Short mmCIF file of C-alpha atoms and ligand atoms in Angstrom, two decimals:
data_model
loop_
_atom_site.label_atom_id
_atom_site.label_comp_id
_atom_site.label_asym_id
_atom_site.label_seq_id
_atom_site.Cartn_x
_atom_site.Cartn_y
_atom_site.Cartn_z
CA MET A 1 32.69 -2.39 58.05
CA PRO A 2 31.93 -2.05 54.31
CA ASP A 3 30.86 1.45 53.29
CA ASN A 4 27.65 1.14 51.28
CA SER A 5 27.56 4.78 50.28
CA THR A 6 30.72 4.82 48.15
CA ALA A 7 32.49 2.86 45.43
CA GLU A 8 36.23 2.50 45.08
CA LEU A 9 38.12 2.84 41.84
CA ARG A 10 41.69 1.58 41.67
CA LEU A 11 43.72 3.28 38.99
CA HIS A 12 47.48 2.87 38.63
CA GLY A 13 47.82 1.78 42.23
CA LYS A 14 45.82 4.67 43.64
CA THR A 15 42.33 4.30 45.15
CA TYR A 16 39.63 6.88 44.48
CA THR A 17 36.37 7.02 46.38
CA LEU A 18 33.21 7.73 44.39
CA PRO A 19 29.83 8.49 45.98
CA LEU A 20 26.92 6.10 45.28
CA VAL A 21 23.48 7.49 44.50
CA GLU A 22 20.20 5.60 44.87
CA GLY A 23 16.80 6.62 43.50
CA THR A 24 13.47 6.18 45.30
CA MET A 25 12.79 2.98 43.34
CA GLY A 26 16.24 1.50 43.85
CA ASP A 27 18.04 2.76 40.71
CA LYS A 28 21.73 2.67 41.57
CA ALA A 29 24.37 4.99 40.18
CA ILE A 30 28.01 5.89 40.75
CA ASP A 31 28.48 9.65 40.86
CA ILE A 32 31.46 10.37 38.60
CA SER A 33 31.04 14.14 38.40
CA ASN A 34 34.56 14.74 39.77
CA LEU A 35 36.22 11.80 38.02
CA LEU A 36 38.11 13.74 35.37
CA LYS A 37 39.28 16.38 37.83
CA GLU A 38 40.50 13.82 40.35
CA THR A 39 41.83 11.04 38.15
CA GLY A 40 42.50 12.56 34.72
CA TYR A 41 40.19 9.91 33.24
CA MET A 42 36.77 10.35 31.70
CA THR A 43 34.21 7.62 30.96
CA LEU A 44 33.47 6.38 27.46
CA ASP A 45 29.92 5.17 26.82
CA SER A 46 28.77 5.23 23.21
CA GLY A 47 24.99 5.60 22.99
CA TYR A 48 24.88 6.36 26.76
CA LYS A 49 23.95 2.75 27.52
CA ASN A 50 25.25 3.09 31.09
CA THR A 51 24.99 6.81 31.65
CA GLY A 52 22.40 8.62 33.72
CA SER A 53 22.30 12.22 32.51
CA CYS A 54 20.16 13.60 35.33
CA ALA A 55 18.07 12.80 38.39
CA SER A 56 14.36 13.08 37.58
CA ALA A 57 11.11 12.75 39.54
CA ILE A 58 8.78 12.56 36.54
CA THR A 59 8.70 9.07 35.05
CA PHE A 60 9.76 5.68 36.39
CA LEU A 61 10.60 2.87 34.03
CA ASP A 62 11.63 -0.68 34.93
CA GLY A 63 12.78 -2.31 31.72
CA LYS A 64 13.17 -5.79 33.23
CA GLU A 65 9.67 -5.97 34.65
CA GLY A 66 7.96 -3.84 31.99
CA VAL A 67 6.78 -1.17 34.43
CA LEU A 68 6.03 2.43 33.47
CA ARG A 69 4.72 5.10 35.83
CA TYR A 70 4.15 8.82 35.45
CA ARG A 71 4.62 10.64 38.77
CA GLY A 72 4.10 7.31 40.53
CA TYR A 73 0.88 6.31 38.74
CA ALA A 74 0.82 3.09 36.67
CA ILE A 75 0.51 3.72 32.94
CA GLU A 76 -2.29 1.14 32.76
CA GLU A 77 -4.44 3.09 35.23
CA LEU A 78 -3.79 6.42 33.56
CA ALA A 79 -4.48 5.05 30.07
CA ASN A 80 -7.74 3.43 31.15
CA ASN A 81 -9.12 6.18 33.38
CA CYS A 82 -7.81 9.57 32.28
CA ILE A 83 -8.00 11.94 29.37
CA PHE A 84 -4.80 13.20 27.79
CA VAL A 85 -5.12 16.73 29.18
CA GLU A 86 -5.41 15.31 32.71
CA VAL A 87 -2.16 13.38 32.23
CA ALA A 88 -0.46 16.46 30.76
CA TYR A 89 -1.44 18.32 33.94
CA LEU A 90 -0.08 15.46 36.04
CA LEU A 91 3.28 15.49 34.28
CA LEU A 92 3.62 19.26 34.48
CA HIS A 93 2.27 19.83 38.01
CA GLY A 94 3.28 16.59 39.70
CA LYS A 95 -0.29 15.86 40.85
CA LEU A 96 -3.54 14.78 39.25
CA PRO A 97 -5.91 17.73 38.85
CA ASN A 98 -9.18 17.88 40.81
CA GLU A 99 -12.35 18.65 38.85
CA ALA A 100 -12.03 22.44 39.15
CA GLU A 101 -8.35 22.37 38.20
CA LEU A 102 -9.04 20.16 35.19
CA ARG A 103 -11.91 22.38 34.05
CA ALA A 104 -9.70 25.47 34.29
CA TYR A 105 -6.84 23.74 32.49
CA ARG A 106 -9.08 22.53 29.66
CA ASP A 107 -10.52 26.01 29.36
CA LEU A 108 -7.06 27.57 29.13
CA ILE A 109 -5.98 25.05 26.50
CA GLY A 110 -9.13 25.88 24.54
CA ARG A 111 -8.42 29.60 24.72
CA PHE A 112 -4.91 29.23 23.29
CA ALA A 113 -5.94 27.10 20.33
CA LEU A 114 -5.63 29.71 17.58
CA ILE A 115 -2.29 30.41 15.96
CA HIS A 116 -1.35 33.91 14.83
CA GLU A 117 -2.92 34.52 11.41
CA ASP A 118 0.48 35.52 9.99
CA MET A 119 1.75 32.01 10.74
CA ILE A 120 -0.94 30.56 8.53
CA HIS A 121 0.78 32.03 5.46
CA PHE A 122 3.86 29.92 6.24
CA PHE A 123 1.95 26.79 5.33
CA ASP A 124 1.41 28.10 1.78
CA HIS A 125 5.11 28.10 1.06
CA PHE A 126 5.95 24.48 1.76
CA PRO A 127 5.78 22.12 -1.21
CA SER A 128 2.64 19.98 -1.06
CA HIS A 129 4.74 16.86 -0.44
CA ALA A 130 6.61 18.44 2.52
CA SER A 131 6.94 16.20 5.54
CA PRO A 132 4.51 17.20 8.31
CA MET A 133 7.34 16.59 10.82
CA SER A 134 9.55 19.22 9.18
CA ILE A 135 6.60 21.62 9.07
CA LEU A 136 5.87 20.95 12.74
CA SER A 137 9.42 21.63 13.87
CA VAL A 138 9.64 24.83 11.81
CA MET A 139 6.30 26.13 13.03
CA VAL A 140 7.01 25.35 16.68
CA ASN A 141 10.43 27.02 16.37
CA SER A 142 8.85 30.13 14.86
CA LEU A 143 6.42 30.49 17.77
CA CYS A 144 9.23 32.28 19.63
CA ASN A 145 8.86 35.19 17.22
CA PHE A 146 5.16 35.50 17.92
CA TYR A 147 5.30 34.86 21.67
CA PRO A 148 8.76 36.14 22.68
CA GLU A 149 8.00 36.71 26.38
CA MET A 150 9.65 33.43 27.38
CA SER A 151 13.11 34.73 26.64
CA ASP A 152 13.55 36.76 29.88
CA ASP A 153 12.75 34.41 32.74
CA PRO A 154 11.38 31.26 31.17
CA LEU A 155 10.10 29.86 34.44
CA VAL A 156 7.91 32.88 35.29
CA ASP A 157 5.44 32.34 32.46
CA PHE A 158 5.99 28.62 32.17
CA ASP A 159 2.37 27.61 32.86
CA VAL A 160 1.06 29.91 30.17
CA THR A 161 3.75 28.99 27.66
CA SER A 162 3.46 25.24 28.21
CA THR A 163 -0.34 25.40 27.91
CA ARG A 164 -0.04 27.52 24.80
CA LEU A 165 2.33 25.02 23.23
CA ILE A 166 0.13 22.03 24.08
CA SER A 167 -2.81 23.79 22.48
CA LYS A 168 -1.12 25.29 19.43
CA ILE A 169 0.85 22.20 18.40
CA ARG A 170 -2.47 20.48 17.79
CA THR A 171 -3.69 23.31 15.57
CA ILE A 172 -0.38 23.39 13.68
CA ALA A 173 -0.54 19.62 13.12
CA ALA A 174 -4.11 19.71 11.80
CA PHE A 175 -3.46 22.76 9.60
CA SER A 176 -0.41 21.11 8.02
CA TYR A 177 -2.58 18.12 7.13
CA LYS A 178 -5.31 20.31 5.66
CA LYS A 179 -2.77 22.22 3.58
CA SER A 180 -1.22 18.99 2.29
CA MET A 181 -4.70 17.87 1.23
CA GLY A 182 -5.47 21.21 -0.44
CA GLN A 183 -8.52 21.59 1.81
CA PRO A 184 -9.70 24.75 3.60
CA LEU A 185 -8.46 25.10 7.17
CA VAL A 186 -10.88 24.22 9.94
CA TYR A 187 -10.46 26.46 12.98
CA PRO A 188 -10.54 25.14 16.55
CA ARG A 189 -13.85 25.16 18.44
CA HIS A 190 -14.21 25.98 22.09
CA ASP A 191 -17.02 23.45 22.63
CA LEU A 192 -14.87 20.44 21.70
CA CYS A 193 -12.40 18.59 23.91
CA TYR A 194 -8.68 18.40 23.10
CA CYS A 195 -8.88 15.23 21.00
CA GLY A 196 -12.32 15.99 19.56
CA ASN A 197 -11.07 19.37 18.43
CA PHE A 198 -8.03 17.85 16.78
CA LEU A 199 -10.11 15.27 14.92
CA ASN A 200 -12.57 17.94 13.81
CA MET A 201 -9.79 20.23 12.55
CA MET A 202 -8.36 17.26 10.63
CA PHE A 203 -11.47 15.79 9.08
CA ASP A 204 -14.26 18.35 8.95
CA LYS A 205 -15.00 19.56 5.42
CA PRO A 206 -17.45 22.24 4.21
CA VAL A 207 -19.43 19.72 2.17
CA HIS A 208 -18.98 16.85 4.57
CA PRO A 209 -19.25 17.83 8.25
CA TYR A 210 -17.29 15.57 10.59
CA GLN A 211 -19.09 13.74 13.34
CA VAL A 212 -16.84 13.46 16.43
CA ARG A 213 -17.31 9.92 17.76
CA PRO A 214 -16.67 9.30 21.47
CA GLU A 215 -14.99 5.93 20.76
CA VAL A 216 -12.51 7.60 18.41
CA VAL A 217 -11.87 10.38 20.93
CA ALA A 218 -11.27 7.74 23.62
CA ALA A 219 -8.82 5.83 21.40
CA LEU A 220 -6.89 9.01 20.63
CA ASN A 221 -6.77 10.02 24.29
CA LYS A 222 -5.32 6.62 25.11
CA LEU A 223 -2.64 6.80 22.42
CA LEU A 224 -1.56 10.29 23.45
CA ILE A 225 -1.40 9.29 27.13
CA LEU A 226 0.79 6.29 26.29
CA HIS A 227 3.23 8.57 24.48
CA ALA A 228 3.20 11.42 27.01
CA ASP A 229 6.60 10.75 28.62
CA HIS A 230 9.29 8.11 28.68
CA GLU A 231 12.12 9.51 30.79
CA GLN A 232 15.48 10.17 29.10
CA ASN A 233 14.84 8.86 25.59
CA CYS A 234 16.54 10.38 22.53
CA SER A 235 14.11 13.27 21.93
CA THR A 236 13.72 14.13 25.63
CA SER A 237 17.48 14.11 26.11
CA THR A 238 17.67 16.39 23.07
CA VAL A 239 15.19 18.82 24.62
CA ARG A 240 17.24 18.85 27.83
CA LEU A 241 20.58 19.16 26.03
CA VAL A 242 19.48 21.94 23.69
CA GLY A 243 17.59 23.60 26.56
CA SER A 244 20.70 23.49 28.76
CA ALA A 245 22.35 25.96 26.37
CA GLY A 246 19.69 28.48 27.45
CA VAL A 247 17.73 28.65 24.18
CA ASN A 248 14.05 29.57 24.30
CA ILE A 249 11.67 26.73 25.02
CA TYR A 250 10.23 26.67 21.50
CA ALA A 251 13.70 26.03 20.04
CA ALA A 252 14.32 23.23 22.55
CA ILE A 253 10.96 21.57 21.76
CA SER A 254 11.56 21.98 18.04
CA ALA A 255 14.89 20.15 18.45
CA GLY A 256 13.02 17.37 20.29
CA ILE A 257 10.58 17.07 17.39
CA ASN A 258 13.51 16.62 15.00
CA ALA A 259 15.05 13.91 17.18
CA LEU A 260 11.71 12.12 17.39
CA TRP A 261 11.48 12.05 13.60
CA GLY A 262 14.17 9.34 13.28
CA PRO A 263 13.02 5.84 12.35
CA LEU A 264 14.92 4.36 15.31
CA HIS A 265 12.82 6.55 17.61
CA GLY A 266 9.32 8.03 17.04
CA GLY A 267 9.58 7.62 13.27
CA ALA A 268 9.29 3.88 13.84
CA ASN A 269 5.47 4.10 13.81
CA GLU A 270 5.53 5.20 10.17
CA ALA A 271 8.32 2.73 9.37
CA VAL A 272 6.20 -0.12 10.79
CA ILE A 273 3.36 0.60 8.38
CA ASP A 274 5.81 0.93 5.46
CA MET A 275 7.27 -2.43 6.46
CA LEU A 276 3.84 -4.11 6.80
CA GLU A 277 2.78 -2.71 3.42
CA THR A 278 5.97 -4.04 1.83
CA ILE A 279 5.33 -7.48 3.30
CA TYR A 280 1.68 -7.36 2.19
CA ALA A 281 2.76 -6.47 -1.35
CA ASP A 282 5.24 -9.36 -1.23
CA ASP A 283 2.56 -12.06 -0.89
CA SER A 284 2.42 -11.50 2.87
CA ASN A 285 5.63 -13.48 3.11
CA VAL A 286 6.25 -12.91 6.82
CA ARG A 287 8.88 -15.63 7.04
CA LYS A 288 11.08 -13.89 4.46
CA TYR A 289 11.17 -10.67 6.52
CA ILE A 290 11.82 -12.44 9.81
CA ASP A 291 14.82 -14.10 8.13
CA LYS A 292 16.00 -10.77 6.73
CA ALA A 293 15.78 -9.20 10.23
CA LYS A 294 17.86 -12.06 11.63
CA ASP A 295 20.48 -11.82 8.91
CA ARG A 296 23.26 -9.65 10.31
CA SER A 297 24.60 -8.89 6.82
CA ASP A 298 21.20 -7.40 5.90
CA PRO A 299 20.50 -3.89 7.27
CA PHE A 300 16.76 -4.66 7.51
CA ARG A 301 15.35 -4.58 11.04
CA LEU A 302 11.86 -5.30 12.25
CA SER A 303 10.49 -1.82 12.85
CA GLY A 304 8.50 -1.60 16.08
CA PHE A 305 10.63 -4.32 17.69
CA GLY A 306 13.28 -3.90 20.36
CA HIS A 307 13.96 -1.21 22.90
CA ARG A 308 17.01 0.17 24.66
CA VAL A 309 15.47 -0.18 28.11
CA TYR A 310 12.65 -2.75 27.89
CA LYS A 311 13.94 -6.28 27.92
CA THR A 312 10.40 -7.64 28.08
CA PHE A 313 7.05 -6.52 26.62
CA ASP A 314 6.72 -2.74 26.45
CA PRO A 315 3.72 -2.09 28.76
CA ARG A 316 2.49 0.55 26.34
CA GLY A 317 2.62 -1.96 23.48
CA LYS A 318 0.36 -4.34 25.43
CA ILE A 319 -2.26 -1.62 26.00
CA ILE A 320 -2.06 -0.49 22.38
CA LYS A 321 -2.47 -4.02 21.06
CA GLN A 322 -5.69 -4.42 23.04
CA ALA A 323 -6.89 -0.94 22.04
CA CYS A 324 -6.18 -1.83 18.42
CA ASP A 325 -8.50 -4.85 18.54
CA GLU A 326 -11.19 -2.77 20.28
CA ILE A 327 -11.17 0.26 17.97
CA LEU A 328 -11.00 -1.79 14.77
CA GLY A 329 -14.01 -3.73 16.06
CA VAL A 330 -15.95 -0.56 16.93
CA LEU A 331 -15.19 1.04 13.58
CA ASN A 332 -15.82 -2.23 11.79
CA VAL A 333 -12.46 -1.98 10.03
CA SER A 334 -10.67 -5.05 8.83
CA ASP A 335 -7.04 -4.26 8.10
CA PRO A 336 -4.90 -6.95 6.45
CA LEU A 337 -1.83 -5.23 7.92
CA LEU A 338 -3.07 -6.14 11.41
CA ASP A 339 -3.01 -9.83 10.48
CA ILE A 340 0.54 -9.46 9.17
CA ALA A 341 1.59 -7.63 12.34
CA ARG A 342 0.10 -10.38 14.51
CA ARG A 343 1.87 -13.10 12.52
CA LEU A 344 5.18 -11.26 12.64
CA GLU A 345 4.90 -10.91 16.40
CA GLU A 346 3.85 -14.52 16.90
CA ILE A 347 6.73 -15.91 14.84
CA ALA A 348 9.37 -13.49 16.15
CA LEU A 349 8.58 -14.20 19.78
CA LYS A 350 9.33 -17.90 19.22
CA GLU A 351 12.62 -17.38 17.37
CA GLU A 352 15.94 -17.82 19.15
CA TYR A 353 17.34 -14.61 17.59
CA PHE A 354 14.65 -12.42 19.16
CA ILE A 355 14.49 -14.37 22.44
CA GLU A 356 18.20 -14.16 23.21
CA ARG A 357 18.29 -10.44 22.40
CA ASN A 358 15.10 -9.71 24.38
CA LEU A 359 13.40 -8.17 21.37
CA TYR A 360 9.68 -7.57 21.92
CA PRO A 361 7.13 -5.36 20.18
CA ASN A 362 7.43 -1.77 21.37
CA VAL A 363 4.92 1.09 21.58
CA ASP A 364 5.12 1.72 17.85
CA PHE A 365 4.35 -1.78 16.60
CA TYR A 366 0.54 -1.48 16.70
CA SER A 367 -0.02 2.29 17.08
CA GLY A 368 0.09 2.93 13.32
CA ILE A 369 -2.68 0.42 12.71
CA ILE A 370 -4.94 2.39 15.06
CA TYR A 371 -4.02 5.68 13.43
CA ARG A 372 -4.83 4.18 10.01
CA ALA A 373 -8.20 3.07 11.28
CA LEU A 374 -8.86 6.61 12.52
CA GLY A 375 -8.09 7.92 9.03
CA ILE A 376 -4.75 9.51 9.91
CA PRO A 377 -2.24 9.16 7.05
CA SER A 378 1.07 7.47 7.79
CA ASN A 379 3.18 10.61 7.27
CA MET A 380 1.27 12.13 10.21
CA PHE A 381 1.96 9.25 12.64
CA THR A 382 5.12 10.74 14.11
CA VAL A 383 3.36 14.10 14.39
CA MET A 384 0.77 12.29 16.54
CA PHE A 385 3.60 10.95 18.67
CA ALA A 386 4.93 14.52 19.07
CA LEU A 387 1.49 15.75 20.20
CA GLY A 388 1.49 13.05 22.85
CA ARG A 389 5.12 13.53 23.94
CA LEU A 390 4.94 17.31 24.26
CA PRO A 391 3.82 17.43 27.95
CA GLY A 392 6.71 15.12 28.82
CA TRP A 393 9.24 17.29 26.99
CA LEU A 394 7.86 20.37 28.73
CA ALA A 395 7.93 18.77 32.18
CA GLN A 396 11.49 17.58 31.62
CA TRP A 397 12.59 20.99 30.36
CA LYS A 398 11.09 22.65 33.45
CA GLU A 399 12.69 20.14 35.80
CA MET A 400 16.05 20.73 34.11
CA ARG A 401 15.78 24.52 34.37
CA GLU A 402 14.66 24.42 38.02
CA ASP A 403 17.53 22.15 39.03
CA SER A 404 20.35 24.29 40.41
CA THR A 405 22.89 21.56 39.54
CA THR A 406 22.11 21.84 35.80
CA ARG A 407 25.08 22.84 33.67
CA ILE A 408 25.28 23.15 29.91
CA GLY A 409 25.25 19.62 28.44
CA ARG A 410 28.68 19.09 27.01
CA PRO A 411 29.99 15.52 26.65
CA ARG A 412 33.72 14.87 26.26
CA GLN A 413 35.46 12.68 23.69
CA VAL A 414 38.48 10.47 23.27
CA TYR A 415 40.32 12.04 20.35
CA THR A 416 41.52 9.50 17.78
CA GLY A 417 42.67 11.81 14.97
CA GLU A 418 46.08 12.99 13.79
CA PRO A 419 48.63 14.21 16.31
CA ALA A 420 49.93 17.78 15.86
CA ARG A 421 51.10 18.29 12.26
CA LYS A 422 53.26 20.95 10.65
CA PHE A 423 51.18 23.30 8.49
CA VAL A 424 52.05 23.13 4.75
CA PRO A 425 51.34 26.28 2.68
CA LEU A 426 48.98 25.71 -0.28
CA ALA A 427 51.70 26.09 -2.95
CA GLU A 428 53.85 23.41 -1.33
CA ARG A 429 51.13 20.76 -0.94
CA LYS A 430 51.45 17.65 -3.07
N1 LIG B 1 15.20 -6.18 14.37
C1 LIG B 1 16.26 -7.04 14.29
N2 LIG B 1 17.31 -7.03 15.14
C2 LIG B 1 17.29 -6.11 16.11
C3 LIG B 1 16.25 -5.20 16.26
C4 LIG B 1 15.17 -5.27 15.33
N3 LIG B 1 14.15 -4.41 15.43
N4 LIG B 1 16.49 -4.39 17.31
C5 LIG B 1 17.68 -4.78 17.82
N5 LIG B 1 18.15 -5.83 17.09
C6 LIG B 1 19.40 -6.59 17.35
C7 LIG B 1 20.62 -5.80 16.92
O1 LIG B 1 20.97 -6.07 15.59
C8 LIG B 1 21.63 -6.29 17.90
O2 LIG B 1 22.04 -7.57 17.48
P1 LIG B 1 23.57 -8.05 17.76
O3 LIG B 1 23.72 -8.15 19.24
O4 LIG B 1 23.67 -9.38 17.05
O5 LIG B 1 24.47 -7.00 17.15
C9 LIG B 1 20.84 -6.47 19.20
O6 LIG B 1 19.50 -6.73 18.76
C10 LIG B 1 20.85 -5.25 20.11
O7 LIG B 1 20.42 -4.14 19.35
P2 LIG B 1 21.00 -2.69 19.51
O8 LIG B 1 20.83 -1.96 18.21
O9 LIG B 1 22.38 -2.74 20.09
O10 LIG B 1 20.03 -2.11 20.62
P3 LIG B 1 19.81 -0.58 20.97
O11 LIG B 1 19.36 -0.54 22.36
O12 LIG B 1 21.00 0.23 20.59
O13 LIG B 1 18.63 -0.14 19.97
C11 LIG B 1 16.46 0.18 19.08
C12 LIG B 1 17.30 -0.07 20.33
C13 LIG B 1 17.03 1.39 18.31
C14 LIG B 1 15.04 0.50 19.48
C15 LIG B 1 16.51 -1.09 18.19
O14 LIG B 1 15.92 -2.17 18.87
C16 LIG B 1 15.82 -0.89 16.83
O15 LIG B 1 16.46 -0.42 15.88
N6 LIG B 1 14.48 -1.21 16.73
C17 LIG B 1 13.73 -0.94 15.53
C18 LIG B 1 13.32 0.52 15.46
C19 LIG B 1 12.23 0.83 16.49
O16 LIG B 1 11.23 0.13 16.62
N7 LIG B 1 12.40 1.97 17.19
C20 LIG B 1 11.39 2.46 18.15
C21 LIG B 1 11.86 2.27 19.56
S1 LIG B 1 10.63 2.82 20.70
C22 LIG B 1 10.72 4.49 20.60
O17 LIG B 1 11.72 5.11 20.41
C23 LIG B 1 9.48 5.21 20.74
#
């Protein structure tokens, strides 16, 4: 009878038995944890295209069908019915909060919103053109000096620390914007919700008070929910890898922020707007840029297109596209970049190059257009992504630390350099 719980590997005439692992949604894996010890061989998988780095119960993603669920709940339902803080609670606690739990959680987030006054001086010493992503990662990293209690047993105070981070990252983000604009800081208010507070800290001015609009708050909630987790992507894997070395949580999250910054990852939202602006300035010549993207000798790629896991529409992209139409309508904004984005998508989806490579718009293709409509400058887009992704990073960090099988992340390599060479003293070198 065939054994469905193991795989066999034949190597130089010898057969090795490897256990099979199956997830609750049918993900199938071959457990190779003892491969090197037993066979002397490791696996080689550049970019980890075939490698599962952990087992996780947080987020399910089916790239063929375009399905995304947090803790079993469909992203569509969460995005349309929840606020961001509710989804953060879900990711971190594994269950949706009831009314009392949500009230208490919101209250706690509100109470942690201030940052230590000494940290505020840090902002003064960045050049005015400093990237808000670099400021964010520095400020989050330095939180460990102001709140060092996490260093002993990080899991004991995890609820407080994770709530503190979710609250303070928003204040840090808004303060970095205010500093870059040369405007006075606006402190958080306890009467405003998470998103309302952020918008108020960003846009309120002494001479021009900001009116928090519920439609704008709703749009921001939706965007942050859509970004809240995405299983083992580049920044989340970074948080886990750096965290596996035992660093404090602020350092691990700061590393995740830096990974997110890259234009192939979270930085794509800013890159999309740069690309759309370039096309707009070039007579809106969409065809030219589609051809450049298809030309393999040209490094240009369509930002906001393609995904390692999704081989169909990114479900988040679909929701964002609809939200984009809605919010631009509500705010009565007409953005020529939206027309260019729509034309790019329409043409690309019909082209053989994109069809055969399964390249579809991803979460970042339309998100920047919404952020623009909300008045958020493009160098803050990836910061917005970080605000949204933080609960996911925190939940993944906690899961990693609670898992007794976790070891320090330490990939191997196949060495391709020089064999052993005889050392030549400096005076004898040619
Ligand atoms: N434009 C043009 N061609 C593309 C694009 C694109 N956006 N994306 C992939 N391709 C092509 C590649 O050139 C490659 O072609 P080839 O088979 O002829 O060599 C093929 O499609 C497969 O691409 P890979 O780079 O091997 O796919 P990978 O899974 O490694 O990369 C990635 C995924 C990084 C997202 C890629 O699609 C890309 O660079 N997209 C643009 C940047 C972007 O939008 N990033 C955000 C992703 S979502 C997120 O992180 C939040």
